[in-house]
Every structure is written in C-alpha cells, then in structure tokens.
Amino acid sequence: MNLMMSLDWVLLITMSLAFCQQLFSKKFNFFGVLSLLSLATYIAFHSYSTGLSIFILLLFIGGIALIGLEMFIPGGIVGAVGVITLVYAIIYVNKSTYYIAFILVISLILAVILYYVNRNVFHKKLMFLDRLVLNDSISTEDGYVASESRLELLGQKLIAYTDLRPAGVAILENEKLDVVTDGDFIEKGNKIEVIRVEGMRIVVKKI
C-alpha cells in the first residue's frame, strides 16, 4: 500500500468519524473543522496528482454549501443532495473508483458504530440537529401550558358561531373563540362541547 492509499484511509475515516461526532455537539467545533480539513486535504492531494479540475472544485464547494444551507432550510433534502455531491466528488477525483468506494463503505460502517455508541452507550442526543428540528412534542399532559391556554374551558358548552370545517369560531356568552373539531363538520348554530385543550388549540365535539 503506497503513501497515497494510506492517506485515503486515514483522511476518509477521519472525515466520517469527525462528522458523526460533530452531530452530537451543539455548536460547530473541532470535530466539524477536522471533518472539513480531512475532506479538503483529500481533494487537494488528488487534485494535485491528477491536475486541478474546476468541476471537482465546484462539486466540493457546492456540496459544502448545500450541507450548510440545510441549517437554514431544514427537511433533509438539501443536506442529502450535498452529501451525495461530496461523495461523488470523492469518487470522481480518485482514479481507483472501486477501491475508494470500498474505503467509503468502511468509513460509513465505522461512523454508524460510533453513532450507536454515542446514542446507546453514552446516551447522547443529536444536539447539532436539535437546533434545526423540533423533536419534542408539547402537550398539556406533559405539563406544558401556553401563556394563553384556556384549560378552564374543558367541559364548557359553546355555540358554533360559524361552520366548523373543522376549524371555525364558537361563542361562549359574549366571547368568541377559535376552535377545531377532530375532523367532523359541524354547522353554524349547533351546540358543542370542549373536549380537549392543547395549548392554544381548543378541540370541540357536537353535543
């Protein structure tokens, strides 16, 4: 195994493990920098040996940009395209396509093992992604109450002020309230009852 092949193993495995570890940190830190530096070094070495390609440079910059954009447009699609772009750049820049694909598979397996250890042994959470995705449900049963939660309305009898399709307006004495059914259609003027209050969401049913 020559020096370049040894570097491929070290750089790509380091990139994968560092990226995995970054996911368990709140902020972009040493692991994120190490992952990027490993990838950049890999691309630089192979670009130097084969000649710098504008196409590879664009793939590299584009992949990083898409992954960064995922922080502002959560959903996973943009980030997935960015990862695929980088993987393509890694394989494209290397003359030994099957060999480098094998290293990537091994790197992925090691990253999955590290992910499993972090989640199940050290009980860590994906802190880096938690800033982008709301994973926790909020309900009154769990003790969360919105500042305008109307728990006192539970069991109250209201009148449908508008058709509920399923959302609409109901009236309690002289107060108009935004309410919603569990999917049923209720015509204006029908008597309704509050069956649940979930934060600011008032759920009703026809009496």
PDB file of N, CA, C and O in Angstrom, residues 145-186:
ATOM      1  N   VAL A 145     -47.960  24.287  29.211  1.00  0.00           N
ATOM      2  CA  VAL A 145     -49.159  25.093  29.075  1.00  0.00           C
ATOM      3  C   VAL A 145     -48.782  26.414  28.417  1.00  0.00           C
ATOM      4  O   VAL A 145     -47.901  27.124  28.901  1.00  0.00           O
ATOM      5  N   ALA A 146     -49.417  26.752  27.317  1.00  0.00           N
ATOM      6  CA  ALA A 146     -49.136  28.011  26.635  1.00  0.00           C
ATOM      7  C   ALA A 146     -49.606  29.170  27.496  1.00  0.00           C
ATOM      8  O   ALA A 146     -50.457  29.025  28.375  1.00  0.00           O
ATOM      9  N   SER A 147     -49.058  30.348  27.202  1.00  0.00           N
ATOM     10  CA  SER A 147     -49.381  31.514  28.017  1.00  0.00           C
ATOM     11  C   SER A 147     -50.863  31.850  27.938  1.00  0.00           C
ATOM     12  O   SER A 147     -51.407  32.460  28.834  1.00  0.00           O
ATOM     13  N   GLU A 148     -51.544  31.459  26.844  1.00  0.00           N
ATOM     14  CA  GLU A 148     -52.957  31.757  26.688  1.00  0.00           C
ATOM     15  C   GLU A 148     -53.805  30.486  26.709  1.00  0.00           C
ATOM     16  O   GLU A 148     -54.902  30.445  26.189  1.00  0.00           O
ATOM     17  N   SER A 149     -53.259  29.415  27.284  1.00  0.00           N
ATOM     18  CA  SER A 149     -54.003  28.162  27.348  1.00  0.00           C
ATOM     19  C   SER A 149     -55.262  28.353  28.183  1.00  0.00           C
ATOM     20  O   SER A 149     -55.243  28.982  29.234  1.00  0.00           O
ATOM     21  N   ARG A 150     -56.377  27.811  27.697  1.00  0.00           N
ATOM     22  CA  ARG A 150     -57.670  28.003  28.358  1.00  0.00           C
ATOM     23  C   ARG A 150     -58.178  26.682  28.932  1.00  0.00           C
ATOM     24  O   ARG A 150     -59.197  26.155  28.492  1.00  0.00           O
ATOM     25  N   LEU A 151     -57.454  26.150  29.883  1.00  0.00           N
ATOM     26  CA  LEU A 151     -57.841  24.871  30.470  1.00  0.00           C
ATOM     27  C   LEU A 151     -59.196  24.940  31.175  1.00  0.00           C
ATOM     28  O   LEU A 151     -59.865  23.925  31.330  1.00  0.00           O
ATOM     29  N   GLU A 152     -59.587  26.142  31.590  1.00  0.00           N
ATOM     30  CA  GLU A 152     -60.868  26.274  32.288  1.00  0.00           C
ATOM     31  C   GLU A 152     -62.058  26.033  31.370  1.00  0.00           C
ATOM     32  O   GLU A 152     -63.199  25.901  31.828  1.00  0.00           O
ATOM     33  N   LEU A 153     -61.794  25.964  30.056  1.00  0.00           N
ATOM     34  CA  LEU A 153     -62.883  25.750  29.103  1.00  0.00           C
ATOM     35  C   LEU A 153     -63.284  24.281  28.986  1.00  0.00           C
ATOM     36  O   LEU A 153     -64.303  23.967  28.362  1.00  0.00           O
ATOM     37  N   LEU A 154     -62.478  23.379  29.532  1.00  0.00           N
ATOM     38  CA  LEU A 154     -62.794  21.950  29.440  1.00  0.00           C
ATOM     39  C   LEU A 154     -64.204  21.672  29.967  1.00  0.00           C
ATOM     40  O   LEU A 154     -64.558  22.040  31.083  1.00  0.00           O
ATOM     41  N   GLY A 155     -65.021  21.023  29.124  1.00  0.00           N
ATOM     42  CA  GLY A 155     -66.380  20.675  29.506  1.00  0.00           C
ATOM     43  C   GLY A 155     -67.398  21.773  29.272  1.00  0.00           C
ATOM     44  O   GLY A 155     -68.606  21.536  29.424  1.00  0.00           O
ATOM     45  N   GLN A 156     -66.935  22.954  28.884  1.00  0.00           N
ATOM     46  CA  GLN A 156     -67.863  24.066  28.657  1.00  0.00           C
ATOM     47  C   GLN A 156     -68.705  23.816  27.409  1.00  0.00           C
ATOM     48  O   GLN A 156     -68.248  23.215  26.430  1.00  0.00           O
ATOM     49  N   LYS A 157     -69.946  24.294  27.443  1.00  0.00           N
ATOM     50  CA  LYS A 157     -70.858  24.187  26.301  1.00  0.00           C
ATOM     51  C   LYS A 157     -70.813  25.500  25.518  1.00  0.00           C
ATOM     52  O   LYS A 157     -70.993  26.582  26.092  1.00  0.00           O
ATOM     53  N   LEU A 158     -70.562  25.393  24.230  1.00  0.00           N
ATOM     54  CA  LEU A 158     -70.462  26.565  23.366  1.00  0.00           C
ATOM     55  C   LEU A 158     -71.483  26.466  22.237  1.00  0.00           C
ATOM     56  O   LEU A 158     -72.135  25.439  22.049  1.00  0.00           O
ATOM     57  N   ILE A 159     -71.577  27.528  21.465  1.00  0.00           N
ATOM     58  CA  ILE A 159     -72.409  27.552  20.263  1.00  0.00           C
ATOM     59  C   ILE A 159     -71.504  27.826  19.072  1.00  0.00           C
ATOM     60  O   ILE A 159     -70.676  28.746  19.109  1.00  0.00           O
ATOM     61  N   ALA A 160     -71.647  27.023  18.010  1.00  0.00           N
ATOM     62  CA  ALA A 160     -70.847  27.240  16.802  1.00  0.00           C
ATOM     63  C   ALA A 160     -71.282  28.552  16.143  1.00  0.00           C
ATOM     64  O   ALA A 160     -72.406  28.663  15.650  1.00  0.00           O
ATOM     65  N   TYR A 161     -70.412  29.529  16.148  1.00  0.00           N
ATOM     66  CA  TYR A 161     -70.718  30.848  15.582  1.00  0.00           C
ATOM     67  C   TYR A 161     -70.583  30.812  14.055  1.00  0.00           C
ATOM     68  O   TYR A 161     -71.243  31.538  13.335  1.00  0.00           O
ATOM     69  N   THR A 162     -69.689  29.931  13.578  1.00  0.00           N
ATOM     70  CA  THR A 162     -69.521  29.704  12.136  1.00  0.00           C
ATOM     71  C   THR A 162     -69.543  28.198  11.904  1.00  0.00           C
ATOM     72  O   THR A 162     -69.494  27.403  12.849  1.00  0.00           O
ATOM     73  N   ASP A 163     -69.606  27.793  10.656  1.00  0.00           N
ATOM     74  CA  ASP A 163     -69.438  26.375  10.335  1.00  0.00           C
ATOM     75  C   ASP A 163     -68.033  25.963  10.739  1.00  0.00           C
ATOM     76  O   ASP A 163     -67.060  26.698  10.514  1.00  0.00           O
ATOM     77  N   LEU A 164     -67.912  24.781  11.326  1.00  0.00           N
ATOM     78  CA  LEU A 164     -66.601  24.246  11.698  1.00  0.00           C
ATOM     79  C   LEU A 164     -66.199  23.220  10.644  1.00  0.00           C
ATOM     80  O   LEU A 164     -66.815  22.177  10.526  1.00  0.00           O
ATOM     81  N   ARG A 165     -65.101  23.544   9.873  1.00  0.00           N
ATOM     82  CA  ARG A 165     -64.770  22.735   8.682  1.00  0.00           C
ATOM     83  C   ARG A 165     -63.356  22.126   8.673  1.00  0.00           C
ATOM     84  O   ARG A 165     -62.748  22.084   7.585  1.00  0.00           O
ATOM     85  N   PRO A 166     -62.699  21.685   9.663  1.00  0.00           N
ATOM     86  CA  PRO A 166     -63.191  21.506  11.024  1.00  0.00           C
ATOM     87  C   PRO A 166     -62.909  22.717  11.931  1.00  0.00           C
ATOM     88  O   PRO A 166     -63.340  22.730  13.073  1.00  0.00           O
ATOM     89  N   ALA A 167     -62.140  23.698  11.455  1.00  0.00           N
ATOM     90  CA  ALA A 167     -61.854  24.865  12.291  1.00  0.00           C
ATOM     91  C   ALA A 167     -62.912  25.930  12.066  1.00  0.00           C
ATOM     92  O   ALA A 167     -63.554  25.995  11.014  1.00  0.00           O
ATOM     93  N   GLY A 168     -63.083  26.750  13.072  1.00  0.00           N
ATOM     94  CA  GLY A 168     -64.045  27.826  12.958  1.00  0.00           C
ATOM     95  C   GLY A 168     -64.105  28.624  14.247  1.00  0.00           C
ATOM     96  O   GLY A 168     -63.176  28.575  15.060  1.00  0.00           O
ATOM     97  N   VAL A 169     -65.204  29.326  14.432  1.00  0.00           N
ATOM     98  CA  VAL A 169     -65.366  30.186  15.610  1.00  0.00           C
ATOM     99  C   VAL A 169     -66.585  29.735  16.397  1.00  0.00           C
ATOM    100  O   VAL A 169     -67.641  29.432  15.821  1.00  0.00           O
ATOM    101  N   ALA A 170     -66.439  29.686  17.715  1.00  0.00           N
ATOM    102  CA  ALA A 170     -67.551  29.368  18.615  1.00  0.00           C
ATOM    103  C   ALA A 170     -67.720  30.532  19.581  1.00  0.00           C
ATOM    104  O   ALA A 170     -66.824  31.374  19.733  1.00  0.00           O
ATOM    105  N   ILE A 171     -68.866  30.577  20.226  1.00  0.00           N
ATOM    106  CA  ILE A 171     -69.143  31.679  21.141  1.00  0.00           C
ATOM    107  C   ILE A 171     -69.534  31.140  22.512  1.00  0.00           C
ATOM    108  O   ILE A 171     -70.283  30.171  22.625  1.00  0.00           O
ATOM    109  N   LEU A 172     -68.951  31.738  23.541  1.00  0.00           N
ATOM    110  CA  LEU A 172     -69.265  31.423  24.924  1.00  0.00           C
ATOM    111  C   LEU A 172     -69.690  32.723  25.588  1.00  0.00           C
ATOM    112  O   LEU A 172     -68.868  33.613  25.787  1.00  0.00           O
ATOM    113  N   GLU A 173     -71.003  32.813  25.851  1.00  0.00           N
ATOM    114  CA  GLU A 173     -71.577  34.070  26.322  1.00  0.00           C
ATOM    115  C   GLU A 173     -71.267  35.152  25.286  1.00  0.00           C
ATOM    116  O   GLU A 173     -71.756  35.085  24.174  1.00  0.00           O
ATOM    117  N   ASN A 174     -70.415  36.126  25.592  1.00  0.00           N
ATOM    118  CA  ASN A 174     -70.098  37.171  24.618  1.00  0.00           C
ATOM    119  C   ASN A 174     -68.683  37.044  24.054  1.00  0.00           C
ATOM    120  O   ASN A 174     -68.211  37.944  23.358  1.00  0.00           O
ATOM    121  N   GLU A 175     -68.022  35.920  24.355  1.00  0.00           N
ATOM    122  CA  GLU A 175     -66.632  35.739  23.924  1.00  0.00           C
ATOM    123  C   GLU A 175     -66.559  34.787  22.736  1.00  0.00           C
ATOM    124  O   GLU A 175     -67.111  33.693  22.761  1.00  0.00           O
ATOM    125  N   LYS A 176     -65.851  35.244  21.694  1.00  0.00           N
ATOM    126  CA  LYS A 176     -65.653  34.402  20.516  1.00  0.00           C
ATOM    127  C   LYS A 176     -64.321  33.676  20.644  1.00  0.00           C
ATOM    128  O   LYS A 176     -63.304  34.274  21.006  1.00  0.00           O
ATOM    129  N   LEU A 177     -64.338  32.384  20.325  1.00  0.00           N
ATOM    130  CA  LEU A 177     -63.156  31.547  20.474  1.00  0.00           C
ATOM    131  C   LEU A 177     -62.865  30.793  19.179  1.00  0.00           C
ATOM    132  O   LEU A 177     -63.787  30.328  18.503  1.00  0.00           O
ATOM    133  N   ASP A 178     -61.589  30.672  18.854  1.00  0.00           N
ATOM    134  CA  ASP A 178     -61.176  29.837  17.727  1.00  0.00           C
ATOM    135  C   ASP A 178     -61.142  28.396  18.194  1.00  0.00           C
ATOM    136  O   ASP A 178     -60.443  28.070  19.159  1.00  0.00           O
ATOM    137  N   VAL A 179     -61.888  27.533  17.519  1.00  0.00           N
ATOM    138  CA  VAL A 179     -61.968  26.139  17.931  1.00  0.00           C
ATOM    139  C   VAL A 179     -61.751  25.233  16.724  1.00  0.00           C
ATOM    140  O   VAL A 179     -61.746  25.680  15.580  1.00  0.00           O
ATOM    141  N   VAL A 180     -61.600  23.945  17.004  1.00  0.00           N
ATOM    142  CA  VAL A 180     -61.402  22.965  15.941  1.00  0.00           C
ATOM    143  C   VAL A 180     -61.999  21.645  16.397  1.00  0.00           C
ATOM    144  O   VAL A 180     -62.004  21.322  17.589  1.00  0.00           O
ATOM    145  N   THR A 181     -62.547  20.880  15.457  1.00  0.00           N
ATOM    146  CA  THR A 181     -63.058  19.551  15.775  1.00  0.00           C
ATOM    147  C   THR A 181     -61.986  18.516  15.463  1.00  0.00           C
ATOM    148  O   THR A 181     -60.912  18.846  14.965  1.00  0.00           O
ATOM    149  N   ASP A 182     -62.296  17.252  15.738  1.00  0.00           N
ATOM    150  CA  ASP A 182     -61.361  16.173  15.407  1.00  0.00           C
ATOM    151  C   ASP A 182     -61.479  15.763  13.940  1.00  0.00           C
ATOM    152  O   ASP A 182     -60.997  14.701  13.553  1.00  0.00           O
ATOM    153  N   GLY A 183     -62.103  16.611  13.150  1.00  0.00           N
ATOM    154  CA  GLY A 183     -62.260  16.319  11.727  1.00  0.00           C
ATOM    155  C   GLY A 183     -63.699  16.346  11.272  1.00  0.00           C
ATOM    156  O   GLY A 183     -63.978  16.319  10.070  1.00  0.00           O
ATOM    157  N   ASP A 184     -64.617  16.396  12.228  1.00  0.00           N
ATOM    158  CA  ASP A 184     -66.041  16.409  11.894  1.00  0.00           C
ATOM    159  C   ASP A 184     -66.472  17.795  11.410  1.00  0.00           C
ATOM    160  O   ASP A 184     -65.923  18.820  11.828  1.00  0.00           O
ATOM    161  N   PHE A 185     -67.487  17.804  10.540  1.00  0.00           N
ATOM    162  CA  PHE A 185     -68.085  19.060  10.099  1.00  0.00           C
ATOM    163  C   PHE A 185     -69.285  19.372  10.984  1.00  0.00           C
ATOM    164  O   PHE A 185     -70.160  18.533  11.201  1.00  0.00           O
ATOM    165  N   ILE A 186     -69.305  20.559  11.547  1.00  0.00           N
ATOM    166  CA  ILE A 186     -70.406  20.983  12.411  1.00  0.00           C
ATOM    167  C   ILE A 186     -70.955  22.298  11.870  1.00  0.00           C
ATOM    168  O   ILE A 186     -70.200  23.258  11.656  1.00  0.00           O
TER     169      ILE A 186
END
